[in-house]
mmCIF file of C-alpha atoms and ligand atoms in Angstrom:
data_model
loop_
_atom_site.group_PDB
_atom_site.id
_atom_site.type_symbol
_atom_site.label_atom_id
_atom_site.label_comp_id
_atom_site.label_asym_id
_atom_site.label_seq_id
_atom_site.Cartn_x
_atom_site.Cartn_y
_atom_site.Cartn_z
ATOM 1 C CA MET A 1 59.488 96.839 44.166
ATOM 2 C CA ARG A 2 57.719 96.833 40.785
ATOM 3 C CA HIS A 3 55.495 94.102 39.371
ATOM 4 C CA LEU A 4 53.764 93.774 36.025
ATOM 5 C CA ILE A 5 50.380 92.143 36.525
ATOM 6 C CA ASN A 6 48.210 94.316 34.298
ATOM 7 C CA ILE A 7 49.554 96.398 31.395
ATOM 8 C CA LEU A 8 48.081 99.449 33.172
ATOM 9 C CA ASP A 9 50.646 98.957 35.954
ATOM 10 C CA LEU A 10 52.947 100.772 33.517
ATOM 11 C CA SER A 11 52.396 104.435 32.770
ATOM 12 C CA VAL A 12 52.321 105.637 29.173
ATOM 13 C CA ALA A 13 55.747 107.242 29.762
ATOM 14 C CA GLU A 14 57.186 103.989 31.131
ATOM 15 C CA ILE A 15 55.927 102.079 28.095
ATOM 16 C CA GLU A 16 57.644 104.682 25.923
ATOM 17 C CA SER A 17 60.913 104.173 27.821
ATOM 18 C CA LEU A 18 60.676 100.397 27.392
ATOM 19 C CA ILE A 19 60.095 100.783 23.677
ATOM 20 C CA GLU A 20 63.008 103.180 23.347
ATOM 21 C CA VAL A 21 65.318 100.729 25.106
ATOM 22 C CA ALA A 22 64.013 97.782 23.051
ATOM 23 C CA GLU A 23 64.602 99.698 19.808
ATOM 24 C CA ASN A 24 68.103 100.513 20.995
ATOM 25 C CA ILE A 25 68.736 96.839 21.781
ATOM 26 C CA ILE A 26 67.677 95.967 18.218
ATOM 27 C CA ASP A 27 70.189 98.518 16.865
ATOM 28 C CA CYS A 28 73.089 97.798 19.242
ATOM 29 C CA PRO A 29 72.595 94.397 20.938
ATOM 30 C CA ASP A 30 76.246 94.149 22.041
ATOM 31 C CA VAL A 31 75.895 97.053 24.462
ATOM 32 C CA TYR A 32 73.474 94.977 26.542
ATOM 33 C CA GLY A 33 75.379 91.688 26.708
ATOM 34 C CA ASN A 34 76.465 92.087 30.337
ATOM 35 C CA LYS A 35 73.673 94.127 31.867
ATOM 36 C CA CYS A 36 72.250 91.271 33.929
ATOM 37 C CA LYS A 37 75.454 89.482 34.845
ATOM 38 C CA ASN A 38 74.899 87.570 38.114
ATOM 39 C CA LYS A 39 71.145 88.026 37.921
ATOM 40 C CA ILE A 40 68.716 85.114 37.732
ATOM 41 C CA LEU A 41 65.325 84.976 36.046
ATOM 42 C CA ALA A 42 62.909 82.217 37.110
ATOM 43 C CA THR A 43 60.341 81.193 34.502
ATOM 44 C CA LEU A 44 57.422 79.417 36.184
ATOM 45 C CA PHE A 45 55.138 78.138 33.467
ATOM 46 C CA PHE A 46 52.187 76.182 34.798
ATOM 47 C CA GLU A 47 50.617 76.278 31.324
ATOM 48 C CA PRO A 48 52.062 75.488 27.855
ATOM 49 C CA SER A 49 54.116 78.146 26.094
ATOM 50 C CA THR A 50 56.652 78.337 23.306
ATOM 51 C CA ARG A 51 57.235 81.989 22.439
ATOM 52 C CA THR A 52 56.657 83.638 25.779
ATOM 53 C CA ARG A 53 58.832 81.312 27.859
ATOM 54 C CA LEU A 54 61.622 80.930 25.342
ATOM 55 C CA SER A 55 61.718 84.640 24.524
ATOM 56 C CA PHE A 56 61.970 85.443 28.247
ATOM 57 C CA GLU A 57 64.788 82.942 28.604
ATOM 58 C CA SER A 58 66.559 84.091 25.467
ATOM 59 C CA ALA A 59 66.158 87.703 26.672
ATOM 60 C CA MET A 60 67.815 86.991 30.022
ATOM 61 C CA LEU A 61 70.636 84.960 28.450
ATOM 62 C CA SER A 62 71.302 87.772 25.960
ATOM 63 C CA LEU A 63 71.584 90.180 28.897
ATOM 64 C CA GLY A 64 74.307 87.967 30.378
ATOM 65 C CA GLY A 65 72.028 86.631 33.131
ATOM 66 C CA GLN A 66 70.944 83.128 33.975
ATOM 67 C CA VAL A 67 67.664 81.274 33.957
ATOM 68 C CA ILE A 68 65.990 78.660 36.138
ATOM 69 C CA GLY A 69 62.432 77.354 35.964
ATOM 70 C CA PHE A 70 59.951 74.739 34.878
ATOM 71 C CA SER A 71 57.243 74.210 32.321
ATOM 72 C CA GLY A 72 54.067 72.310 33.314
ATOM 73 C CA SER A 73 52.524 72.137 36.785
ATOM 74 C CA ASP A 74 53.354 68.443 37.163
ATOM 75 C CA MET A 75 57.013 69.541 37.231
ATOM 76 C CA SER A 76 56.579 71.616 40.402
ATOM 77 C CA SER A 77 55.494 70.939 43.981
ATOM 78 C CA ILE A 78 52.053 72.325 43.114
ATOM 79 C CA SER A 79 51.360 68.713 42.041
ATOM 80 C CA LYS A 80 52.102 67.709 45.665
ATOM 81 C CA GLY A 81 49.503 70.176 46.928
ATOM 82 C CA GLU A 82 51.744 73.166 47.659
ATOM 83 C CA SER A 83 49.975 76.531 47.524
ATOM 84 C CA LEU A 84 50.966 79.024 44.866
ATOM 85 C CA LYS A 85 51.919 81.540 47.549
ATOM 86 C CA ASP A 86 54.352 79.094 49.151
ATOM 87 C CA THR A 87 55.870 78.162 45.789
ATOM 88 C CA ILE A 88 56.497 81.827 44.979
ATOM 89 C CA LYS A 89 57.896 82.564 48.435
ATOM 90 C CA ILE A 90 60.492 79.852 47.994
ATOM 91 C CA ILE A 91 61.458 80.748 44.424
ATOM 92 C CA ALA A 92 61.802 84.402 45.431
ATOM 93 C CA GLY A 93 64.836 83.252 47.404
ATOM 94 C CA TYR A 94 66.421 81.701 44.305
ATOM 95 C CA ALA A 95 65.825 84.388 41.666
ATOM 96 C CA ASP A 96 65.967 88.165 41.145
ATOM 97 C CA VAL A 97 62.884 88.332 38.943
ATOM 98 C CA ILE A 98 60.056 85.881 38.216
ATOM 99 C CA ALA A 99 58.002 85.471 35.030
ATOM 100 C CA MET A 100 54.954 83.332 35.710
ATOM 101 C CA ARG A 101 52.204 81.881 33.514
ATOM 102 C CA HIS A 102 49.297 80.175 35.232
ATOM 103 C CA PHE A 103 45.930 78.827 34.069
ATOM 104 C CA VAL A 104 44.061 80.436 37.006
ATOM 105 C CA GLU A 105 42.743 83.992 36.606
ATOM 106 C CA GLY A 106 44.237 86.458 39.075
ATOM 107 C CA SER A 107 47.110 84.123 39.980
ATOM 108 C CA ALA A 108 49.748 86.750 39.229
ATOM 109 C CA TYR A 109 48.123 89.134 41.708
ATOM 110 C CA ILE A 110 48.574 86.532 44.453
ATOM 111 C CA ALA A 111 52.160 85.952 43.438
ATOM 112 C CA LYS A 112 53.083 89.606 43.884
ATOM 113 C CA GLN A 113 51.674 89.881 47.378
ATOM 114 C CA ASP A 114 54.821 88.906 49.247
ATOM 115 C CA ASP A 115 56.797 91.644 47.552
ATOM 116 C CA ASP A 116 60.100 89.773 47.803
ATOM 117 C CA VAL A 117 60.920 89.804 44.110
ATOM 118 C CA PRO A 118 59.436 91.460 40.990
ATOM 119 C CA ILE A 119 56.700 89.327 39.414
ATOM 120 C CA ILE A 120 55.886 89.502 35.719
ATOM 121 C CA ASN A 121 52.544 88.099 34.620
ATOM 122 C CA ALA A 122 53.217 85.980 31.538
ATOM 123 C CA GLY A 123 49.503 85.135 31.203
ATOM 124 C CA ASP A 124 46.876 84.343 33.875
ATOM 125 C CA GLY A 125 44.120 82.153 32.442
ATOM 126 C CA ALA A 126 41.762 84.045 30.146
ATOM 127 C CA HIS A 127 42.414 87.308 32.003
ATOM 128 C CA PHE A 128 45.539 89.267 30.998
ATOM 129 C CA HIS A 129 48.830 88.914 29.126
ATOM 130 C CA PRO A 130 50.689 92.237 29.516
ATOM 131 C CA THR A 131 54.036 91.181 28.052
ATOM 132 C CA GLN A 132 52.371 90.082 24.806
ATOM 133 C CA THR A 133 50.890 93.570 24.674
ATOM 134 C CA LEU A 134 54.334 95.128 25.128
ATOM 135 C CA THR A 135 55.431 92.970 22.196
ATOM 136 C CA ASP A 136 52.438 94.119 20.127
ATOM 137 C CA LEU A 137 53.185 97.747 21.016
ATOM 138 C CA LEU A 138 56.817 97.461 19.988
ATOM 139 C CA THR A 139 55.837 96.052 16.585
ATOM 140 C CA ILE A 140 53.180 98.738 16.143
ATOM 141 C CA HIS A 141 55.662 101.446 17.122
ATOM 142 C CA ARG A 142 58.356 100.188 14.752
ATOM 143 C CA GLU A 143 55.851 100.162 11.928
ATOM 144 C CA LYS A 144 53.625 103.175 12.592
ATOM 145 C CA GLY A 145 55.848 105.367 14.802
ATOM 146 C CA THR A 146 52.839 106.328 16.964
ATOM 147 C CA PHE A 147 50.010 104.877 19.045
ATOM 148 C CA GLU A 148 47.602 107.704 18.327
ATOM 149 C CA ASN A 149 44.700 107.760 15.904
ATOM 150 C CA LEU A 150 44.924 104.082 15.056
ATOM 151 C CA THR A 151 41.939 101.972 14.054
ATOM 152 C CA ILE A 152 42.533 98.455 15.272
ATOM 153 C CA GLY A 153 40.566 95.475 14.025
ATOM 154 C CA ILE A 154 40.525 92.540 16.429
ATOM 155 C CA CYS A 155 39.251 89.232 15.095
ATOM 156 C CA GLY A 156 38.620 85.834 16.671
ATOM 157 C CA ASP A 157 38.221 84.834 20.287
ATOM 158 C CA LEU A 158 37.642 88.097 22.139
ATOM 159 C CA LYS A 159 36.142 86.317 25.121
ATOM 160 C CA TYR A 160 39.008 84.078 26.213
ATOM 161 C CA GLY A 161 41.850 85.836 24.366
ATOM 162 C CA ARG A 162 43.938 87.360 27.164
ATOM 163 C CA THR A 163 46.193 89.101 24.646
ATOM 164 C CA VAL A 164 43.107 90.905 23.313
ATOM 165 C CA HIS A 165 42.120 92.064 26.793
ATOM 166 C CA SER A 166 45.529 93.537 27.578
ATOM 167 C CA LEU A 167 45.816 95.146 24.131
ATOM 168 C CA ILE A 168 42.456 96.884 24.566
ATOM 169 C CA CYS A 169 43.493 98.165 28.020
ATOM 170 C CA ALA A 170 46.736 99.544 26.605
ATOM 171 C CA MET A 171 45.256 101.166 23.500
ATOM 172 C CA SER A 172 42.323 102.685 25.384
ATOM 173 C CA ARG A 173 44.785 105.243 26.823
ATOM 174 C CA TYR A 174 45.821 106.752 23.474
ATOM 175 C CA SER A 175 43.832 109.466 21.803
ATOM 176 C CA GLY A 176 41.989 108.623 18.627
ATOM 177 C CA THR A 177 41.965 104.847 19.228
ATOM 178 C CA LYS A 178 39.085 103.069 17.490
ATOM 179 C CA PHE A 179 38.316 99.372 17.499
ATOM 180 C CA VAL A 180 36.567 97.221 14.912
ATOM 181 C CA LEU A 181 35.615 93.955 16.602
ATOM 182 C CA VAL A 182 34.939 90.760 14.673
ATOM 183 C CA SER A 183 34.006 87.618 16.584
ATOM 184 C CA PRO A 184 31.559 84.727 16.602
ATOM 185 C CA PRO A 185 28.542 85.767 18.741
ATOM 186 C CA ASN A 186 29.484 83.455 21.628
ATOM 187 C CA LEU A 187 33.019 84.892 21.787
ATOM 188 C CA ASN A 188 32.372 88.602 22.303
ATOM 189 C CA LEU A 189 34.414 90.642 24.770
ATOM 190 C CA PRO A 190 33.868 89.762 28.432
ATOM 191 C CA ASP A 191 32.007 92.219 30.620
ATOM 192 C CA PHE A 192 35.105 93.400 32.546
ATOM 193 C CA ILE A 193 36.803 94.606 29.365
ATOM 194 C CA GLN A 194 33.716 95.969 27.643
ATOM 195 C CA LYS A 195 32.511 98.022 30.608
ATOM 196 C CA GLN A 196 35.779 99.179 32.176
ATOM 197 C CA TYR A 197 37.980 99.814 29.171
ATOM 198 C CA ILE A 198 35.578 100.497 26.303
ATOM 199 C CA ASP A 199 32.315 101.918 27.673
ATOM 200 C CA ALA A 200 33.754 103.831 30.648
ATOM 201 C CA GLN A 201 36.555 105.285 28.474
ATOM 202 C CA HIS A 202 34.101 106.194 25.668
ATOM 203 C CA ILE A 203 36.174 104.404 23.059
ATOM 204 C CA GLU A 204 34.662 104.285 19.583
ATOM 205 C CA VAL A 205 33.855 100.712 18.596
ATOM 206 C CA LYS A 206 32.304 99.204 15.485
ATOM 207 C CA TYR A 207 31.252 95.608 15.154
ATOM 208 C CA ALA A 208 31.780 93.740 11.895
ATOM 209 C CA SER A 209 30.396 90.339 10.994
ATOM 210 C CA SER A 210 33.398 89.306 8.897
ATOM 211 C CA VAL A 211 37.050 90.109 8.506
ATOM 212 C CA GLU A 212 36.295 91.372 4.950
ATOM 213 C CA GLU A 213 33.920 93.954 6.350
ATOM 214 C CA ALA A 214 36.556 95.287 8.762
ATOM 215 C CA LEU A 215 39.640 95.200 6.518
ATOM 216 C CA PRO A 216 39.168 98.395 4.437
ATOM 217 C CA TYR A 217 39.010 100.559 7.582
ATOM 218 C CA VAL A 218 41.745 99.266 9.847
ATOM 219 C CA ASP A 219 45.383 100.291 10.334
ATOM 220 C CA ILE A 220 46.079 97.082 12.217
ATOM 221 C CA MET A 221 44.328 93.740 11.938
ATOM 222 C CA TYR A 222 44.964 91.732 15.105
ATOM 223 C CA MET A 223 44.047 88.096 14.450
ATOM 224 C CA THR A 224 43.650 85.509 17.216
ATOM 225 C CA ARG A 225 42.973 81.793 17.452
ATOM 226 C CA ILE A 226 40.020 80.242 19.237
ATOM 227 C CA GLN A 227 41.265 79.388 22.745
ATOM 228 C CA ARG A 228 40.015 75.774 22.649
ATOM 229 C CA GLU A 229 41.605 74.865 25.958
ATOM 230 C CA ARG A 230 39.348 77.352 27.805
ATOM 231 C CA PHE A 231 36.013 75.877 26.647
ATOM 232 C CA GLU A 232 34.098 73.575 28.940
ATOM 233 C CA ASN A 233 32.459 71.951 25.925
ATOM 234 C CA VAL A 234 34.965 71.618 23.065
ATOM 235 C CA ALA A 235 32.160 70.856 20.585
ATOM 236 C CA GLU A 236 31.151 74.534 20.917
ATOM 237 C CA CYS A 237 34.255 75.630 19.035
ATOM 238 C CA GLU A 238 34.712 72.878 16.451
ATOM 239 C CA ASN A 239 34.930 74.834 13.197
ATOM 240 C CA LEU A 240 35.879 78.437 12.768
ATOM 241 C CA GLU A 241 33.697 79.994 10.079
ATOM 242 C CA GLU A 242 35.322 81.488 6.985
ATOM 243 C CA ASN A 243 34.140 84.938 8.156
ATOM 244 C CA TYR A 244 36.822 84.927 10.841
ATOM 245 C CA LYS A 245 39.684 83.792 8.630
ATOM 246 C CA LEU A 246 42.193 85.933 6.766
ATOM 247 C CA THR A 247 43.379 84.889 3.301
ATOM 248 C CA ALA A 248 45.619 86.468 0.643
ATOM 249 C CA ASP A 249 42.536 87.165 -1.433
ATOM 250 C CA LYS A 250 40.878 89.144 1.374
ATOM 251 C CA MET A 251 44.111 91.122 1.922
ATOM 252 C CA LYS A 252 43.311 92.939 -1.363
ATOM 253 C CA LEU A 253 40.641 94.850 0.571
ATOM 254 C CA ALA A 254 43.114 96.286 3.100
ATOM 255 C CA LYS A 255 45.141 99.505 3.013
ATOM 256 C CA ASP A 256 48.672 99.300 1.623
ATOM 257 C CA ASP A 257 50.206 100.199 4.980
ATOM 258 C CA MET A 258 47.915 98.036 7.113
ATOM 259 C CA CYS A 259 49.692 95.597 9.476
ATOM 260 C CA VAL A 260 48.554 92.081 10.304
ATOM 261 C CA LEU A 261 49.485 91.033 13.827
ATOM 262 C CA HIS A 262 48.844 87.755 15.670
ATOM 263 C CA PRO A 263 50.218 86.714 19.080
ATOM 264 C CA LEU A 264 50.676 83.179 17.660
ATOM 265 C CA PRO A 265 50.327 80.220 17.641
ATOM 266 C CA ARG A 266 48.090 80.354 14.584
ATOM 267 C CA VAL A 267 45.779 77.490 13.732
ATOM 268 C CA ASP A 268 43.735 78.188 10.593
ATOM 269 C CA GLU A 269 42.673 81.814 11.111
ATOM 270 C CA ILE A 270 45.434 83.149 8.832
ATOM 271 C CA SER A 271 46.069 81.073 5.739
ATOM 272 C CA VAL A 272 49.726 80.499 4.877
ATOM 273 C CA ASP A 273 49.303 82.395 1.603
ATOM 274 C CA VAL A 274 49.213 85.619 3.672
ATOM 275 C CA ASP A 275 52.725 85.010 5.030
ATOM 276 C CA ASP A 276 54.509 86.457 1.995
ATOM 277 C CA ASP A 277 52.541 89.705 2.084
ATOM 278 C CA LYS A 278 54.762 92.556 3.315
ATOM 279 C CA ARG A 279 51.945 93.601 5.654
ATOM 280 C CA ALA A 280 52.068 90.260 7.512
ATOM 281 C CA LEU A 281 54.163 91.117 10.563
ATOM 282 C CA TYR A 282 53.375 88.281 12.975
ATOM 283 C CA PHE A 283 56.695 86.466 12.696
ATOM 284 C CA ARG A 284 58.658 89.662 13.230
ATOM 285 C CA GLN A 285 56.303 90.460 16.122
ATOM 286 C CA ALA A 286 57.273 87.168 17.814
ATOM 287 C CA HIS A 287 60.932 88.189 17.519
ATOM 288 C CA ASP A 288 60.186 91.657 18.881
ATOM 289 C CA GLY A 289 58.976 89.817 22.002
ATOM 290 C CA LYS A 290 62.539 89.028 22.938
ATOM 291 C CA TYR A 291 63.745 92.650 22.736
ATOM 292 C CA ILE A 292 60.898 94.149 24.714
ATOM 293 C CA ARG A 293 61.328 91.439 27.365
ATOM 294 C CA MET A 294 65.028 92.341 27.597
ATOM 295 C CA ALA A 295 63.983 95.934 28.266
ATOM 296 C CA LEU A 296 61.339 94.815 30.756
ATOM 297 C CA ILE A 297 63.721 92.598 32.743
ATOM 298 C CA MET A 298 66.146 95.512 32.990
ATOM 299 C CA ALA A 299 63.337 97.808 34.090
ATOM 300 C CA MET A 300 62.135 95.405 36.762
ATOM 301 C CA LEU A 301 65.693 95.224 38.083
ATOM 302 C CA GLY A 302 65.858 99.018 38.360
ATOM 303 C CA MET A 303 68.195 99.552 35.400
ATOM 304 C CA ILE A 304 66.080 101.872 33.287
ATOM 305 C CA GLU A 305 66.028 105.552 33.963
ATOM 306 C CA GLY A 306 62.641 107.165 34.344
ATOM 307 C CA PHE A 307 61.162 103.988 35.711
ATOM 308 C CA ASP A 308 59.537 104.672 39.041
ATOM 309 C CA MET A 309 60.762 101.913 41.346
ATOM 310 C CA GLN A 310 58.380 102.912 44.126
ATOM 311 C CA GLY A 311 55.454 101.605 42.101
ATOM 312 C CA ASP A 312 51.894 102.546 42.814
ATOM 313 C CA GLU A 313 50.841 102.619 46.398
ATOM 314 C CA GLU A 314 48.036 100.137 46.996
ATOM 315 C CA ILE A 315 45.174 102.267 48.184
ATOM 316 C CA GLU A 316 42.752 100.522 50.493
ATOM 317 C CA LYS A 317 39.857 102.699 49.420
ATOM 318 C CA ASP A 318 36.359 101.661 48.440
ATOM 319 C CA VAL A 319 37.160 98.055 49.254
ATOM 320 C CA ILE A 320 34.796 95.346 50.443
ATOM 321 C CA TYR A 321 36.012 92.128 51.980
ATOM 322 C CA GLY A 322 34.430 88.699 52.223
ATOM 323 C CA LYS A 323 32.106 88.793 49.174
ATOM 324 C CA LYS A 324 32.834 85.616 47.254
ATOM 325 C CA CYS A 325 33.848 86.035 43.601
ATOM 326 C CA THR A 326 31.406 84.255 41.262
ATOM 327 C CA ASN A 327 34.146 83.299 38.774
ATOM 328 C CA LEU A 328 35.034 79.698 39.579
ATOM 329 C CA LYS A 329 38.289 80.108 37.644
ATOM 330 C CA CYS A 330 39.376 82.996 39.898
ATOM 331 C CA VAL A 331 42.362 82.368 42.112
ATOM 332 C CA SER A 332 40.272 83.376 45.140
ATOM 333 C CA ASN A 333 38.129 80.268 44.537
ATOM 334 C CA VAL A 334 40.938 77.923 43.591
ATOM 335 C CA GLU A 335 43.669 78.572 46.159
ATOM 336 C CA THR A 336 43.015 78.378 49.896
ATOM 337 C CA ASN A 337 43.535 81.211 52.390
ATOM 338 C CA ILE A 338 42.843 84.023 49.945
ATOM 339 C CA LYS A 339 40.786 86.930 51.202
ATOM 340 C CA HIS A 340 37.851 87.602 48.852
ATOM 341 C CA THR A 341 38.231 91.303 48.067
ATOM 342 C CA ALA A 342 36.397 93.676 45.749
ATOM 343 C CA GLN A 343 37.204 97.285 44.925
ATOM 344 C CA LEU A 344 35.287 100.071 43.238
ATOM 345 C CA SER A 345 36.502 100.209 39.645
ATOM 346 C CA GLU A 346 36.545 102.960 37.047
ATOM 347 C CA ASP A 347 33.215 101.870 35.616
ATOM 348 C CA GLY A 348 31.541 102.520 38.974
ATOM 349 C CA ARG A 349 31.134 98.816 39.793
ATOM 350 C CA TYR A 350 32.745 96.739 42.524
ATOM 351 C CA ARG A 351 35.062 94.182 40.957
ATOM 352 C CA CYS A 352 37.138 91.289 42.279
ATOM 353 C CA ILE A 353 40.692 92.601 42.715
ATOM 354 C CA TYR A 354 42.125 89.347 41.314
ATOM 355 C CA CYS A 355 40.070 88.646 38.179
ATOM 356 C CA ASP A 356 37.897 91.792 37.653
ATOM 357 C CA THR A 357 34.557 89.953 37.839
ATOM 358 C CA GLU A 358 31.751 92.260 38.968
ATOM 359 C CA ILE A 359 30.814 91.636 42.592
ATOM 360 C CA ASN A 360 27.336 92.394 43.800
ATOM 361 C CA LYS A 361 27.726 94.692 46.790
ATOM 362 C CA VAL A 362 24.556 93.589 48.592
HETATM 363 C C1 LIG B 1 49.058 83.732 23.417
HETATM 364 C C2 LIG B 1 48.686 83.264 24.811
HETATM 365 O O1 LIG B 1 49.355 82.402 25.387
HETATM 366 O O2 LIG B 1 47.703 83.795 25.310
HETATM 367 N N1 LIG B 1 50.283 83.209 22.977
HETATM 368 C C3 LIG B 1 51.424 83.872 23.284
HETATM 369 O O3 LIG B 1 51.742 84.131 24.419
HETATM 370 N N2 LIG B 1 52.140 84.319 22.258
HETATM 371 C C4 LIG B 1 47.975 83.534 22.419
HETATM 372 C C5 LIG B 1 47.432 82.153 22.235
HETATM 373 O O4 LIG B 1 47.831 81.194 22.882
HETATM 374 O O5 LIG B 1 46.556 82.043 21.373
#
């Protein structure tokens, strides 16, 4: 049984296979029209979504499968006090694959624990969003033909932007990756990304104080909105400074073959006068999301060659139990009956297995 909780659950070769299939779907969509006949996808969206949910649903329908699900936690028995584990256990009996978005960090990890049905993380709080990264990678691949030696500017909310976290994880595996980070000082990368995927991997990073400063150097400019819904005090994020906004005028500073990406929705961080620029790829990127999700659904159902259906064995090594996670938004502090567990991570620190927060061993 395979699950996709973190983008690193997929090997580089598996990501390549997904991209190859997605590109083939774009070229010959009719070949795929019956691939998932009699299969059911459940979309469990406890948090708002337009693109991710609808592209998953459109993907399954275009594969000839069917879709069940809900959008909003008041639409499910969670509002009656049911645990997430119980909800998943039940839905696993109704569907062949589940795509779940939840506002709690680490929730997807809990969902996969019963191993009855493949679980796809469609966003867990401010933690990860691996299928957006697959979308980003498909658009990058279609445009650049490679993932190597790319300098990627990332601008906006690096702290709460889960798409940013998963993109950094994915790109940290390719040689020659460089990042140029541009964010307001209170929205820098969280510790679990900075230490595990940048510092421990020795990735070259530059920090810029404005999008103008970054633009001349980057091959890709990945813009993001401020994740207002994640702030405890909304006043902290009232106005985004001009430094973090992209306009047609500033685009004159960028290379001719630079690409502007954005997971969308956009608020005011990209002005509409950028939309007509041939380097503005964010609308096409949103459409690419459907094709890569078609490939992913097929992969999760064992239909793509070269995809290892055994998955990674969970190794119970260097694990400590019972140390409470300090992140109050972690699933281990929100749901009941979850075993607090930390594991030694690549940066030499013990981290919560659900949300990656560093856990003090003593
Ligand atoms: C992103 C998300 O939900 O994290 N949207 C998406 O899935 N395309 C980005 C965002 O909401 O800003």
